[in-house]
Coordinates of C-alpha atoms and ligand atoms in Angstrom, one line a residue:
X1 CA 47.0 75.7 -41.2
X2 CA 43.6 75.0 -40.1
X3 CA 40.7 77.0 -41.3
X4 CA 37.6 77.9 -38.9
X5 CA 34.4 77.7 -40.0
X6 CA 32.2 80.4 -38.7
X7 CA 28.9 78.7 -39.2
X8 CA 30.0 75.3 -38.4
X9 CA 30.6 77.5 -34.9
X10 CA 27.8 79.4 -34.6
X11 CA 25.6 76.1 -34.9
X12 CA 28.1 74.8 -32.1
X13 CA 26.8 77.9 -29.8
X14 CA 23.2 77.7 -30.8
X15 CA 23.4 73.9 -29.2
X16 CA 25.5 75.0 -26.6
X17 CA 23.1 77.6 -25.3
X18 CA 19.9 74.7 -26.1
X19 CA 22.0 72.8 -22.8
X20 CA 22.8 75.2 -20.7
X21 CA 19.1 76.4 -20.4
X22 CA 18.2 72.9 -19.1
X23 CA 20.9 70.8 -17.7
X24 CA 20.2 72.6 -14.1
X25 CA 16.9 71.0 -14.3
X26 CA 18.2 67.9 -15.1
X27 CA 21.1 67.4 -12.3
X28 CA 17.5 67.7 -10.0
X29 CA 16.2 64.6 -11.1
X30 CA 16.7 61.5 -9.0
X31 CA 17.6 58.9 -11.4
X32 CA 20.8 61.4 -12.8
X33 CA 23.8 59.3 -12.6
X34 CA 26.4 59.4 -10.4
X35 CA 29.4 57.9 -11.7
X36 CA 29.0 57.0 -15.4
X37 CA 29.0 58.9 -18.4
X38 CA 25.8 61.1 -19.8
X39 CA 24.9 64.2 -21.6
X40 CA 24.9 67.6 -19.4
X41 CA 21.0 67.7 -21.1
X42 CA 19.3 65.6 -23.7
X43 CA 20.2 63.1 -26.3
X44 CA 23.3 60.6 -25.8
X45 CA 23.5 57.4 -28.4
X46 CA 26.9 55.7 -29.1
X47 CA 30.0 56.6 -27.9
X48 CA 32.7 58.5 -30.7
X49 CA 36.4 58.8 -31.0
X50 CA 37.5 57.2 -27.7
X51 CA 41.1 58.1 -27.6
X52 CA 43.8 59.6 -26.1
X53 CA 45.0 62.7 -26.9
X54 CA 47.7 65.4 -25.0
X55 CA 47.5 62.7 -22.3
X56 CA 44.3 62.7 -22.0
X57 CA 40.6 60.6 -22.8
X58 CA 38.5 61.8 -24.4
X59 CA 35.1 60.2 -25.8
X60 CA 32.8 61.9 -27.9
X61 CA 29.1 61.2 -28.2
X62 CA 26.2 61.4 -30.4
X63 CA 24.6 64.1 -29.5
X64 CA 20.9 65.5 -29.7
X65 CA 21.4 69.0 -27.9
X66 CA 17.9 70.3 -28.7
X67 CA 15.7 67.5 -27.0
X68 CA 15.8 64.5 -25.5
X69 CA 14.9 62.3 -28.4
X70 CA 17.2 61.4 -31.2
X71 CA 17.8 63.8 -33.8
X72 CA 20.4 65.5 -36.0
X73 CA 23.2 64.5 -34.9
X74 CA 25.8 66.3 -33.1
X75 CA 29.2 65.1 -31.5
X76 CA 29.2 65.9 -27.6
X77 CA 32.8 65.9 -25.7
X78 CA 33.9 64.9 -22.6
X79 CA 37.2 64.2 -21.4
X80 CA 39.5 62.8 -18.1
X81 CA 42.6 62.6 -17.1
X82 CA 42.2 59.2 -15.6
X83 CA 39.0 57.3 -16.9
X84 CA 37.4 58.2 -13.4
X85 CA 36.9 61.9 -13.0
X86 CA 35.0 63.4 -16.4
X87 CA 34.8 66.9 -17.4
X88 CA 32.1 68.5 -19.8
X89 CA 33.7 70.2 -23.5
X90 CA 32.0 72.4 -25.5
X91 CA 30.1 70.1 -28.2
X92 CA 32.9 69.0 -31.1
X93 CA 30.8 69.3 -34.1
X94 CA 27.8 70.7 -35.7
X95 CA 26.1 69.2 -38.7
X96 CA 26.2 72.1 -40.7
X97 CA 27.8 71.4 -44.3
X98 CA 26.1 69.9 -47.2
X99 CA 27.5 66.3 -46.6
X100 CA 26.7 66.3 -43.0
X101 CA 23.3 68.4 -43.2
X102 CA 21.5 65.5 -41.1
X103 CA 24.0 64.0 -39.3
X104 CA 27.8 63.5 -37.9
X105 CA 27.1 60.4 -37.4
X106 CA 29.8 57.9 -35.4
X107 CA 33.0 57.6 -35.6
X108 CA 36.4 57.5 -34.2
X109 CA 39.1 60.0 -33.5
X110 CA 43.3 59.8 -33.7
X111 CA 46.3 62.2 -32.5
X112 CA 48.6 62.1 -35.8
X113 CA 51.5 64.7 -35.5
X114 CA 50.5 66.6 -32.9
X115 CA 47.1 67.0 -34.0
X116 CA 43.8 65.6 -33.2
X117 CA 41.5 63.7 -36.0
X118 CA 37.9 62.7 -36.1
X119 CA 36.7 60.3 -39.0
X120 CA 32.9 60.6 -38.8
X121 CA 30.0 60.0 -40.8
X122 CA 27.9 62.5 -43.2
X123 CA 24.5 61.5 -43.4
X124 CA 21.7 63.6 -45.5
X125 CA 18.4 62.3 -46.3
X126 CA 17.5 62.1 -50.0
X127 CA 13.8 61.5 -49.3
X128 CA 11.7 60.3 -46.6
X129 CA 12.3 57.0 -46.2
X130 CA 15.4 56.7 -43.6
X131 CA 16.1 53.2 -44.5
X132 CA 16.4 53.4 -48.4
X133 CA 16.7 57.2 -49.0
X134 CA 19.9 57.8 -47.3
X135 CA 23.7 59.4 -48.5
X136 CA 26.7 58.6 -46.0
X137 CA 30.1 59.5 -46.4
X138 CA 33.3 59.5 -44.5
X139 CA 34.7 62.9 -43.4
X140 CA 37.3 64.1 -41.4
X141 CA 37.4 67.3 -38.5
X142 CA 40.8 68.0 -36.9
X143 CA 41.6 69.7 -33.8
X144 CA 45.0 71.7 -32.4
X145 CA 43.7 71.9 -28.9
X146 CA 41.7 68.7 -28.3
X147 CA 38.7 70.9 -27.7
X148 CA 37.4 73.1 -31.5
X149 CA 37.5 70.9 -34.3
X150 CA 37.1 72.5 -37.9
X151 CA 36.2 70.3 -40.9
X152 CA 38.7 70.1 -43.6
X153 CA 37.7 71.7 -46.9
X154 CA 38.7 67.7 -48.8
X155 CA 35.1 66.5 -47.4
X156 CA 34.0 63.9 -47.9
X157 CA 37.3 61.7 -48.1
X158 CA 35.7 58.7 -48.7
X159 CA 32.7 59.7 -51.0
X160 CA 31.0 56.7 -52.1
X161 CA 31.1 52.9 -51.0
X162 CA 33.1 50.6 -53.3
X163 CA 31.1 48.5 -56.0
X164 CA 30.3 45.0 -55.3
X165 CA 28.1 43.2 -52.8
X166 CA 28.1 46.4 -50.8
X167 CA 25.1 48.1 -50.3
X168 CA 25.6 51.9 -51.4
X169 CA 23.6 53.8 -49.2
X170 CA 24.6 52.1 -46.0
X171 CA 28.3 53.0 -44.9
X172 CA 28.9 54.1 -41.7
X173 CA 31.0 54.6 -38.1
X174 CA 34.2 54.2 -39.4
X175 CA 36.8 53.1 -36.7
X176 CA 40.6 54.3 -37.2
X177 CA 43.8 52.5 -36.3
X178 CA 47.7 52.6 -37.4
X179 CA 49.4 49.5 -38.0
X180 CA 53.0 50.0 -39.4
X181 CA 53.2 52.9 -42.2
X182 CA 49.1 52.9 -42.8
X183 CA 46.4 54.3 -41.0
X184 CA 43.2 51.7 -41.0
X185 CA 39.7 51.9 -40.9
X186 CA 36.8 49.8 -41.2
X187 CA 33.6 50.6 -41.7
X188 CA 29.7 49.5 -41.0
X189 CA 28.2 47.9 -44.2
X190 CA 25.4 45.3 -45.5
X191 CA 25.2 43.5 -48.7
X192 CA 22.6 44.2 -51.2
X193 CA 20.2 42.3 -50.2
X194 CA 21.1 42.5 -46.5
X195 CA 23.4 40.8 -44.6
X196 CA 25.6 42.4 -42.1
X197 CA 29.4 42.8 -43.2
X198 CA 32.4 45.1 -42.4
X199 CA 34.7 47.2 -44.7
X200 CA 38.3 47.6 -44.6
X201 CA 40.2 50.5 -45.7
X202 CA 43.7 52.4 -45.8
X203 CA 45.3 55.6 -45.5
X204 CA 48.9 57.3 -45.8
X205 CA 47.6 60.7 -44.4
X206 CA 43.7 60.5 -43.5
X207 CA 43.0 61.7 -46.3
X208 CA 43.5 59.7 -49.4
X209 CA 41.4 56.5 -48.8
X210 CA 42.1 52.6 -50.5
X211 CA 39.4 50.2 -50.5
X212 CA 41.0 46.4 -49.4
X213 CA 38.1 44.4 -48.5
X214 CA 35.4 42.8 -47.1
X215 CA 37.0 42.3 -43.7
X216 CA 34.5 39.6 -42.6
X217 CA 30.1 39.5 -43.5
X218 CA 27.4 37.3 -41.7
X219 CA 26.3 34.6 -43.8
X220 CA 22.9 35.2 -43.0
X221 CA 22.4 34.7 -39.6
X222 CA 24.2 37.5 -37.9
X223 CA 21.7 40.3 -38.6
X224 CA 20.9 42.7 -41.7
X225 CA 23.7 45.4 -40.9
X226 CA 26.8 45.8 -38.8
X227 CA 26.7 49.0 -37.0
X228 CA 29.8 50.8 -35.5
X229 CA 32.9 47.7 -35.9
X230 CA 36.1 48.2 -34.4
X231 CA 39.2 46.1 -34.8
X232 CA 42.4 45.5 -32.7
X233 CA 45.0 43.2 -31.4
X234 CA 45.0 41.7 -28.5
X235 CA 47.4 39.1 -26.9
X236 CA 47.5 37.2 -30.3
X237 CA 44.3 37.9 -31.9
X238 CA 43.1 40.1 -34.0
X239 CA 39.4 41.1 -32.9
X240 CA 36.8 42.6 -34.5
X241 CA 34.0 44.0 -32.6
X242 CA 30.3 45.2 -34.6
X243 CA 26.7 45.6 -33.1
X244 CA 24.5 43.7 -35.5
X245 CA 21.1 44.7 -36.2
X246 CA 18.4 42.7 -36.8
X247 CA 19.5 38.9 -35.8
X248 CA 17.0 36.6 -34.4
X249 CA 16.5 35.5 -31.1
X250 CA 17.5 31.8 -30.6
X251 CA 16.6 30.2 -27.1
X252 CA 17.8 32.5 -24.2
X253 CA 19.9 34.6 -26.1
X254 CA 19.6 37.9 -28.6
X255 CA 16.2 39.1 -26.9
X256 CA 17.9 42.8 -27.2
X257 CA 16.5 44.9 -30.4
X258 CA 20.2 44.7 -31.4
X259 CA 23.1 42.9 -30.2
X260 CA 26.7 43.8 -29.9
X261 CA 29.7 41.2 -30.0
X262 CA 32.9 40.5 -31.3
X263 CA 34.0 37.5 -33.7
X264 CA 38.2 36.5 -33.3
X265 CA 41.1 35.2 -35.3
X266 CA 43.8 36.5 -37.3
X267 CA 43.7 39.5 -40.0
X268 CA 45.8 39.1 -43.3
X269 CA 46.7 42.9 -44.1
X270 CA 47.3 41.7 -48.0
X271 CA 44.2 40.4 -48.9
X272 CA 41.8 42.4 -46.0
X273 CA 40.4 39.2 -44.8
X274 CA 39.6 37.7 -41.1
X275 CA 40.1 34.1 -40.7
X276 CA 37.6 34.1 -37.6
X277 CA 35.6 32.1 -35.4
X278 CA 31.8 32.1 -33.7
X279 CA 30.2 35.4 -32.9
X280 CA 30.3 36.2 -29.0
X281 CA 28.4 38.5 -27.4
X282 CA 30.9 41.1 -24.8
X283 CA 27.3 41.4 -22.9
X284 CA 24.3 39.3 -21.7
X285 CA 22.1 42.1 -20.0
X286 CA 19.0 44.9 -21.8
X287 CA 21.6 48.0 -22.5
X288 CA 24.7 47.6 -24.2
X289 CA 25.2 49.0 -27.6
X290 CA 27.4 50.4 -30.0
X291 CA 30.9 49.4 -27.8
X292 CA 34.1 51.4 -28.4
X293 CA 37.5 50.5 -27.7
X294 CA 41.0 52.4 -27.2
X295 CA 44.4 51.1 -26.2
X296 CA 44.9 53.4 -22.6
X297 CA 48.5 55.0 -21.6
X298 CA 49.3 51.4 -19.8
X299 CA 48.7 49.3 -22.8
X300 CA 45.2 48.2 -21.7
X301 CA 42.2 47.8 -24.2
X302 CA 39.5 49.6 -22.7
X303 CA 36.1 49.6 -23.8
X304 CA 33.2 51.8 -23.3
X305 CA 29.5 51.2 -24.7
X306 CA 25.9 53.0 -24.9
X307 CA 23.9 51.6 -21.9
X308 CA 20.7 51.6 -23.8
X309 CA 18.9 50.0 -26.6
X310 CA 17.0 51.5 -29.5
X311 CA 13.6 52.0 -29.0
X312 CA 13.6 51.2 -25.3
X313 CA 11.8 53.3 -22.7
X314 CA 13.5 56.2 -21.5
X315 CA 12.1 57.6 -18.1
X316 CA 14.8 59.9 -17.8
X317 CA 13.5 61.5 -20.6
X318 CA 10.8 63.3 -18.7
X319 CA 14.1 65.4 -16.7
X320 CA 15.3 66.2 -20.4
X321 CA 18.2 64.0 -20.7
X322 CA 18.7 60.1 -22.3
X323 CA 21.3 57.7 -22.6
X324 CA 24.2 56.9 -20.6
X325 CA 27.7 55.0 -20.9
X326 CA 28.6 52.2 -19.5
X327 CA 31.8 52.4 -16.8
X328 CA 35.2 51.6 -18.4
X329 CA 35.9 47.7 -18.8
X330 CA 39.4 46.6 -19.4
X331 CA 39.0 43.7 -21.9
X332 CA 41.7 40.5 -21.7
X333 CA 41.4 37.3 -23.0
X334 CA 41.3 34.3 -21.1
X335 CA 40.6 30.3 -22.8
X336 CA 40.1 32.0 -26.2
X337 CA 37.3 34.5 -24.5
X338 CA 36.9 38.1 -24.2
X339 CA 36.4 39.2 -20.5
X340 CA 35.7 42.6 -19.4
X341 CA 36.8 43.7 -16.3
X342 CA 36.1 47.0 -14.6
X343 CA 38.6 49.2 -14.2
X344 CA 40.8 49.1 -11.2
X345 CA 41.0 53.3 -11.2
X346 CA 37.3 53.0 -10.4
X347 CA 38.5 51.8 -6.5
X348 CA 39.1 55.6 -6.2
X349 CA 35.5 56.2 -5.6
X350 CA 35.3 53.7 -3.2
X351 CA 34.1 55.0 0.3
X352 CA 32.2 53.9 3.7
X353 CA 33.2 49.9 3.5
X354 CA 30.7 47.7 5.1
X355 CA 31.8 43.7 4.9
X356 CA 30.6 40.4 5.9
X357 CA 32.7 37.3 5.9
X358 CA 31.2 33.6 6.1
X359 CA 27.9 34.4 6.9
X360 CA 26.0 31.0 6.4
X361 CA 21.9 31.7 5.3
X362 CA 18.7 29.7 4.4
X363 CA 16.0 32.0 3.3
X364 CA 15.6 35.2 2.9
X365 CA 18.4 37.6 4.4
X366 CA 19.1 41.4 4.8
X367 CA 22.1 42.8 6.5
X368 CA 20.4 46.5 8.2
X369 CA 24.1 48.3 6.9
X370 CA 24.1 46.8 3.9
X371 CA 21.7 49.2 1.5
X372 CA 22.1 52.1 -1.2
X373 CA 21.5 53.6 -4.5
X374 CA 25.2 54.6 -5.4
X375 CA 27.4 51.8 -4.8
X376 CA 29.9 48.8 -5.7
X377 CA 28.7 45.4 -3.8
X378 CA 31.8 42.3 -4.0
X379 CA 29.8 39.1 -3.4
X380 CA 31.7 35.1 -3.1
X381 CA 28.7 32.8 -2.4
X382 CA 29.9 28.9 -2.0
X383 CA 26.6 27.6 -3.5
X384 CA 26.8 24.1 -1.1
X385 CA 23.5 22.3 -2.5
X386 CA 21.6 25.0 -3.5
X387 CA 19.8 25.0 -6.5
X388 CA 18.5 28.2 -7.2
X389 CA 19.8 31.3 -5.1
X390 CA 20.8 34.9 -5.3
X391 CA 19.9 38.5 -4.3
X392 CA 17.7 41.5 -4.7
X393 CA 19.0 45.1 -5.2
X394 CA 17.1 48.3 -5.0
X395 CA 14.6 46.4 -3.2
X396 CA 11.6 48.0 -0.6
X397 CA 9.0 45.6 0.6
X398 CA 6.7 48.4 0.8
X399 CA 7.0 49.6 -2.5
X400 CA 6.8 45.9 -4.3
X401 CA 10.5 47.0 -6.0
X402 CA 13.1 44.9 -6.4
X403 CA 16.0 43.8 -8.9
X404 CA 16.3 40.7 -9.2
X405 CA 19.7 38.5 -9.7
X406 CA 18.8 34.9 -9.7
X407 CA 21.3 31.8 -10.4
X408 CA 20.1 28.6 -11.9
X409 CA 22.1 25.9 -10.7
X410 CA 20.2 23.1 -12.5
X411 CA 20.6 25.1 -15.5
X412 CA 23.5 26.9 -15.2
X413 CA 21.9 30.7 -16.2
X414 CA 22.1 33.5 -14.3
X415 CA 19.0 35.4 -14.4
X416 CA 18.5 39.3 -14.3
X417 CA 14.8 40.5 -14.0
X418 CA 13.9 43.9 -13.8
X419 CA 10.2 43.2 -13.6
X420 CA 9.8 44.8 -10.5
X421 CA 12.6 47.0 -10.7
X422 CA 10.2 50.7 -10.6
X423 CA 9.5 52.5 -14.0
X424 CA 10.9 51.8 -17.4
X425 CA 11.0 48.7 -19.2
X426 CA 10.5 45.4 -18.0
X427 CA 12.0 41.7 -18.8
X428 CA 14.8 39.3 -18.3
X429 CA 17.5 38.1 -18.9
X430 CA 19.9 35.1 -19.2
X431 CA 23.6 34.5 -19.1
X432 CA 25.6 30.9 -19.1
X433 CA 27.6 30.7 -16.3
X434 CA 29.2 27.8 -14.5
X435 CA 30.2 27.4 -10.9
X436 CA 34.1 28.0 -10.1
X437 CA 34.8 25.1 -7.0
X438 CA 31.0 25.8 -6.2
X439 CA 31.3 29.4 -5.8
X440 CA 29.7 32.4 -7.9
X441 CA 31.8 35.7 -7.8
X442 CA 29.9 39.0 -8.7
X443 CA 31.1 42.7 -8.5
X444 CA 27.9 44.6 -9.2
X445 CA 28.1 48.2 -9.8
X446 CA 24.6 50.3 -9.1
X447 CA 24.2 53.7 -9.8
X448 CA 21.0 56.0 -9.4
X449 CA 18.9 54.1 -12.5
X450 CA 21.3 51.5 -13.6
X451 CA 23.3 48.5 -12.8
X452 CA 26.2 46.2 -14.2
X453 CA 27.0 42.6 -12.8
X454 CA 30.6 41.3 -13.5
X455 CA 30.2 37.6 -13.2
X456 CA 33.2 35.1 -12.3
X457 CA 35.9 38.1 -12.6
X458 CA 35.0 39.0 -16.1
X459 CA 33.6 36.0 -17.6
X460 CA 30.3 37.6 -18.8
X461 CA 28.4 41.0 -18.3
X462 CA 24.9 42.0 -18.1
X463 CA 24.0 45.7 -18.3
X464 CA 20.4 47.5 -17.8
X465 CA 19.5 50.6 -17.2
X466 CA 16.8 50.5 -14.3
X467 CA 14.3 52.8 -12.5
X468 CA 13.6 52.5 -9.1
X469 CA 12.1 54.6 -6.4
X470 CA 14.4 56.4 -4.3
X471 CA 13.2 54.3 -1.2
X472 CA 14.3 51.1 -3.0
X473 CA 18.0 50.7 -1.7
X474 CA 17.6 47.3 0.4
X475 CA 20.0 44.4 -0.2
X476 CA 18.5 41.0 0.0
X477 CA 20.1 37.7 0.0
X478 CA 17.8 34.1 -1.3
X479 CA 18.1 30.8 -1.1
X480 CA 16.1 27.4 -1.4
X481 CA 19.0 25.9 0.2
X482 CA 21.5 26.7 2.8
X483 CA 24.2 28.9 1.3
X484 CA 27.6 30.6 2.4
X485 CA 28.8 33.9 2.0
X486 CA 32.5 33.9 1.9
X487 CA 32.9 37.7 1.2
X488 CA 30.3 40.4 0.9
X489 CA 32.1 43.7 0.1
X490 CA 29.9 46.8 -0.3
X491 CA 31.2 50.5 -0.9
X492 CA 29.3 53.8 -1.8
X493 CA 30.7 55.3 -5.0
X494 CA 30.9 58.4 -5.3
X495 CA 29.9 61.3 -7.9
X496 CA 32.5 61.3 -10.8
X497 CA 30.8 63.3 -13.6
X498 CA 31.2 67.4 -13.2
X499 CA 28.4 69.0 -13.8
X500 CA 29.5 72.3 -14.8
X501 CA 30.7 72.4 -18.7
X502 CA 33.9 73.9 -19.8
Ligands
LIG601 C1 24.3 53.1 -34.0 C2 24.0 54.1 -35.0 C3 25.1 54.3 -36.0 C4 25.0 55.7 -36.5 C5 24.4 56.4 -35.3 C6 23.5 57.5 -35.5 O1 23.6 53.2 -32.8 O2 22.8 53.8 -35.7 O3 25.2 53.3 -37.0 O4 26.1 56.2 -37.0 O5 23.8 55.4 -34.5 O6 23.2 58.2 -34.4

């Protein structure tokens, strides 16, 4: 029997009605996405609970519905049927109990006998420091329809962190998953005195919570705290994935505020330990936080992530929404690598081809059909002897806008710059990449204010939200030296995200 909690759904309506006042105003603005993931109005920061459920995905959000800056948060709710087409549900929870008074914070959601799960985080201030006078606890919400969640009247059901080298205030976003008879979770951590590290626990029923282990803990140069981990299997390896705060930047890489990667190997389920390797990052670009991962109804991992960074510039805030997902990426592993892949289903927005085969340039080149603001572009280039080459998107000559996407042969970096790239923040970044028989392959996927290069079929990402002028929608090809193009591949995507909420 599940009990409903009358105040936990008025505070649901109160937010409710907060984005239905605004989000018309907000589907106005230009830079609203097209095809990926955001709030109907205001705040979005990592995605929740990506899962399946009655056949169908469903991520949940964190969730500021009263403005478009982080605030208490709230879980948001949209779902699909096929990871492609997304439909707006009525925000899944409030933070209206004593142990959540401040926050649901993240978490992660499961369909256990016919019912739907959500393991989040309570957070309540205990003074006004937010980094020392903190209280987070594990709770649980369950759901008969996949849409009203009620919390259940055990909360918390993990009530304090376990003694030890585990810092007591800081325990968050825990991550669910059933292996044989147990359900699993671990959890965000730091030591006490600082050092990122991630907790394992299990569960018969949800409920009733064990404490293993440490699961695995930088030793001292991966950052102060692990934010939102999550661990599965795939192929043969165990991976955990955790978004460390805090780790310094060393040469080109970890310029982000925080970085989020994955370290590999193989979990003992006795002891709660990860025999793992080096920490890899799952993407090289400004916006890519807090990833999430679910195993899909073919047996694909499939991760999603925030496509921001804390304490970035937000132009979209001035049309009262922030923060945006990522698209889907089906994750494999190839010579002992993650890759992340878009997802094929994302073909379906595919419409008005334009393609070019062996074009051979020097210089600067536009094709006149070749342009847009809403689009996938397929590029081969056989690099002959040039050393540095590459293209421009978004770009008008009038307005001084471009985004650049620069390769290094003598280096072997690829190079995003979004110096000129219109409003918002400004930068570059680098990525290692190496030649394939001369050739660089890149699927690029733009939308109204962001963009996502897949390079060599997977290999790395890089991610940034950007924030052009409308006019900016020219394609530009560079080079120092002559270069081919074997295959240039451009579609229009179409709109995928309903507008209207349930
Ligand atoms: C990560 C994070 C989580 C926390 C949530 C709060 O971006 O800081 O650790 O649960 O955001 O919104």
């Amino acid at each position: 029997m599940i009990h409903k909690n009358s105040s936990h759904e008025e505070a649901i309506k109160s937010a409710m009605y907060s984005i239905e006042k605004k989000k018309k105003g907000v589907n106005e603005g230009y830079w609203r996405l097209n095809y990926h993931i955001s709030t109907p109005a205001f705040w979005m920061n990592d995605p929740n609970g990506f899962s399946l459920f009655n056949g169908e995905y469903h991520v949940f959000y964190q969730h500021h519905p009263y403005s478009p800056e982080w605030g208490p948060m709230f879980w948001g709710h949209i779902k699909s049927k096929d990871l492609v087409f997304w439909e707006h549900c009525p925000i899944a929870l409030a933070p209206n109990e004593k142990y959540d008074q401040d926050g649901c914070f993240s978490g992660s959601a499961i369909e256990k006998d016919g019912l739907f799960y959500l393991l989040y985080t309570g957070n309540v201030w205990t003074g006004p420091d937010h980094d020392k006078d903190l209280k987070q606890t594990q709770c649980l919400a369950v759901s008969e329809d996949g849409i009203h969640f009620n919390k259940i009247s055990e909360n918390p059901v993990i009530f304090s962190g376990p003694s030890g080298d585990i810092h007591p205030h800081h325990f968050r976003d825990p991550k669910l998953w059933k292996h044989n008879e147990y359900y699993y979770c671990v959890l965000g951590s730091r030591t006490l005195n600082h050092h990122g590290q991630v907790l394992l626990y299990r569960s018969l029923d949800l409920k009733v919570w064990e404490y293993i282990n440490v699961m695995a803990k930088s030793e001292g140069n991966l950052g102060y705290m692990w934010e939102c981990p999550d661990f599965f299997h795939l192929e043969d390896q165990d991976i955990l994935i955790m978004s460390p705060q805090g780790m310094e930047p060393a040469n080109y890489l970890y310029h982000n505020l925080h970085q989020a990667g994955y370290i590999h190997g193989k979990l003992d389920y006795e002891t709660g330990i990860l025999n793992h390797g080096d920490f890899e990052l799952l993407d090289y670009g400004f916006d890519f936080y807090a990833p999430q991962t679910m195993e899909d109804k073919k047996g694909r991992r499939i991760m999603i992530a925030w496509m921001a960074m804390w304490e970035s510039e937000m132009p979209e805030q001035q049309h009262n929404w922030a923060g945006a997902m990522t698209i889907p990426r089906q994750l494999i592993i190839q010579d002992n690598k993650i890759k992340s892949l878009p997802i094929p289903e994302l073909e379906k927005l595919r419409k008005d081809s334009v393609r070019y085969q062996n074009v051979t340039i020097d210089g600067e080149h536009k094709f006149n059909d070749l342009l847009g603001d809403s689009y996938e572009l397929e590029v081969i280039i056989d690099a002959q002897d040039a050393l540095l080459f590459g293209l421009k998107v978004r770009a008008c000559e009038e307005l001084n806008q471009e985004t650049l996407i620069v390769y290094d042969r003598l280096e072997n970096l690829l190079e995003l710059n979004r110096d000129r790239s219109g409003r918002g923040p400004k930068g570059s970044r680098k990525a290692p990449v190496k030649l394939h028989n001369n050739e660089l392959h890149l699927r690029i996927f733009v939308d109204k204010s962001s963009i996502e290069i897949f390079i060599n079929n997977g290999e790395k990402v890089m991610s940034a939200r950007i924030y052009p002028n409308q006019r900016a929608r020219d394609i530009r090809f560079f080079s120092d030296r002559e270069i081919h193009l074997k295959e240039v591949n451009k579609w229009n995507l179409e709109k995928s995200i309903s507008t209207s909420l349930l």
